XYZ file of C-alpha atoms in Angstrom:
159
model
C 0.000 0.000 0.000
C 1.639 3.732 -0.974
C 2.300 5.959 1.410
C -0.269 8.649 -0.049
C -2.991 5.865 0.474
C -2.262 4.990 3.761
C -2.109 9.029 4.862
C -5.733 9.641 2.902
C -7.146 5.962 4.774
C -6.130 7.889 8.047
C -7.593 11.145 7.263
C -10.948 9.700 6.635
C -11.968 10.148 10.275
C -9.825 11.774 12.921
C -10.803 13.398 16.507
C -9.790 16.661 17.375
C -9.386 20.106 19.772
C -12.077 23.415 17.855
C -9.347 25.718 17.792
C -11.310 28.722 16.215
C -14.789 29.916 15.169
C -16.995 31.890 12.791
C -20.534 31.940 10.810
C -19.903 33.082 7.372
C -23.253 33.341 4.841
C -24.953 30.970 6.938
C -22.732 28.747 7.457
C -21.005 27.543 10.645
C -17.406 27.029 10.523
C -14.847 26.304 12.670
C -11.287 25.195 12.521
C -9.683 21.818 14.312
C -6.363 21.120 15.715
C -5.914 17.851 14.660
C -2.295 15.868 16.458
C -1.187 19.637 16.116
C -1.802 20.634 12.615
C -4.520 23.269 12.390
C -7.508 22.531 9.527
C -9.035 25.423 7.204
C -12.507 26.075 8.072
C -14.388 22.966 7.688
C -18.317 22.801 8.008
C -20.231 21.758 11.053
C -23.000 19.083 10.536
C -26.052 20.328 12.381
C -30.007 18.885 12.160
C -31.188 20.578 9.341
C -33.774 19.966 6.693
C -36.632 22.338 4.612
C -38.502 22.767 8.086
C -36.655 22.702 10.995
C -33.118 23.774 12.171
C -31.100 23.240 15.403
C -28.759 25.162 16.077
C -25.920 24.365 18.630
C -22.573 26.645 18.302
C -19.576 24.612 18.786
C -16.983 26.453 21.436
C -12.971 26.755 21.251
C -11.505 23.584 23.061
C -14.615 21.503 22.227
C -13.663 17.278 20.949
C -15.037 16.979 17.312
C -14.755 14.486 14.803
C -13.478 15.388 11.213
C -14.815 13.384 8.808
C -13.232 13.379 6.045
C -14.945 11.531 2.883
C -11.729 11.403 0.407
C -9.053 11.806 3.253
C -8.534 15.177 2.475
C -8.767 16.754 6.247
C -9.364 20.713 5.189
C -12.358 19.110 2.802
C -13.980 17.245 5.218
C -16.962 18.441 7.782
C -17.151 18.583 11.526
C -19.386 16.617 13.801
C -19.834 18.243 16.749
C -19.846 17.052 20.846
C -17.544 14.153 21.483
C -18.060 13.583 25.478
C -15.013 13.071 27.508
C -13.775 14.096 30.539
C -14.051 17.339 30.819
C -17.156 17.456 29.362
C -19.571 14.833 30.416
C -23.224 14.066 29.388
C -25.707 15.978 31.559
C -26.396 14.801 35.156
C -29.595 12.518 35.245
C -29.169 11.276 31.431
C -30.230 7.487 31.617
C -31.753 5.127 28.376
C -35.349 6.135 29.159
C -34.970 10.866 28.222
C -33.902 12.949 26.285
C -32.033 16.039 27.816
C -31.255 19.701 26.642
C -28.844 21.384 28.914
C -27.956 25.169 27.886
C -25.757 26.668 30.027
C -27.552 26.404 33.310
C -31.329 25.796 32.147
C -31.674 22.041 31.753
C -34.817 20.669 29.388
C -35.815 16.646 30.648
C -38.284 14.866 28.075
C -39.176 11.327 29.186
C -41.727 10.452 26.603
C -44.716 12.114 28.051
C -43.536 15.531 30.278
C -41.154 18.171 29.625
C -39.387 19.666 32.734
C -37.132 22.525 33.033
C -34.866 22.794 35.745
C -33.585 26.402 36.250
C -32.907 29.365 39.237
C -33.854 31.848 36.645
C -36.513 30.261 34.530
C -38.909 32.949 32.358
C -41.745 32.375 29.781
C -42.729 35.429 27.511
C -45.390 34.197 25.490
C -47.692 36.620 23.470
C -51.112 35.857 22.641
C -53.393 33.132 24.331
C -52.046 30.498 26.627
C -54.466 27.062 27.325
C -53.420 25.358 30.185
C -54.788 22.203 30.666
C -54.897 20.786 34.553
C -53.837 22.489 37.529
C -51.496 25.547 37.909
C -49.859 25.787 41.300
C -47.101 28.211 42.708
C -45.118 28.577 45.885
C -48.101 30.073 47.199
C -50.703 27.382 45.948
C -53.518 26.883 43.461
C -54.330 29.081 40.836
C -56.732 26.977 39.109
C -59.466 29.464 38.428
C -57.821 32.343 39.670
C -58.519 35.186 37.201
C -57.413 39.001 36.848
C -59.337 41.847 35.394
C -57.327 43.813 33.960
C -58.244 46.915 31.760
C -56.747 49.623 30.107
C -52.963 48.383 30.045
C -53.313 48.373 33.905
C -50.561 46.136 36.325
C -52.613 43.741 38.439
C -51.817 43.393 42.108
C -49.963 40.287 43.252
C -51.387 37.748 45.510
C -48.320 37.765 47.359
């Protein structure tokens, strides 16, 4: 096997340190230090289709992999998140949810509720919210507790 094969067969998929950042005409980019050499921008793979997008910004000293189809490293793409020591899959992940941690607010789906686990937790919603079921707060129920307001008033707390 020549030399040139055997350094594309080892390019084809290689882990590495994000070294460097940007967003240019929509698209993310970031560059990876791969065994020390540093790669040109290289796309990051993100869920993406016609009708929905996720975004989730890579940071400097994040694990990727570089995936490199033809084993040309600064013409492959970047897939994102490789857990490792010093960054670990969020506390309570098990088989049975699905968690979204950002930064300190912390999103738990297990198939049939959604909880979100934050000190600073705010919901701005405009238009009509339906609540189905109780509503409860430090303070108790507020199933059928109702305000009438008028005139771009402030109500008065209950507290």
């Amino acid at each position: 096997m020549s030399q040139e094969l055997l350094r594309k067969l080892s390019n084809i998929v290689q882990v590495g340190t994000v070294t460097e950042t940007k967003s240019d005409e929509g698209l993310a980019l970031a560059r990876v230090n791969i065994l020390g050499r540093v790669t040109d921008f290289l796309p990051i793979v993100m869920i993406s289709n016609s009708f929905m997008k996720v975004w989730m910004p890579v940071q400097v000293n994040e694990q990727v992999l570089v995936v490199s189809p033809f084993g040309e490293a600064n013409s492959g793409f970047i897939i994102p998140s490789v857990y490792h020591k010093s960054n670990k899959e969020p506390e309570g992940s098990t088989s049975k949810n699905a968690i979204f941690q950002i930064g300190q607010v912390k999103f738990v789906c297990d198939g049939e509720t959604v909880t979100v686990e934050s000190k600073n937790f705010k919901l701005d919603r405009e238009g009509n919210l339906t609540v189905t079921g109780r509503i409860t707060d430090t303070l108790g129920d507020l199933t059928g507790h109702e305000h009438s307001v008028k005139d771009h008033s402030t109500a008065v707390s209950r507290g």
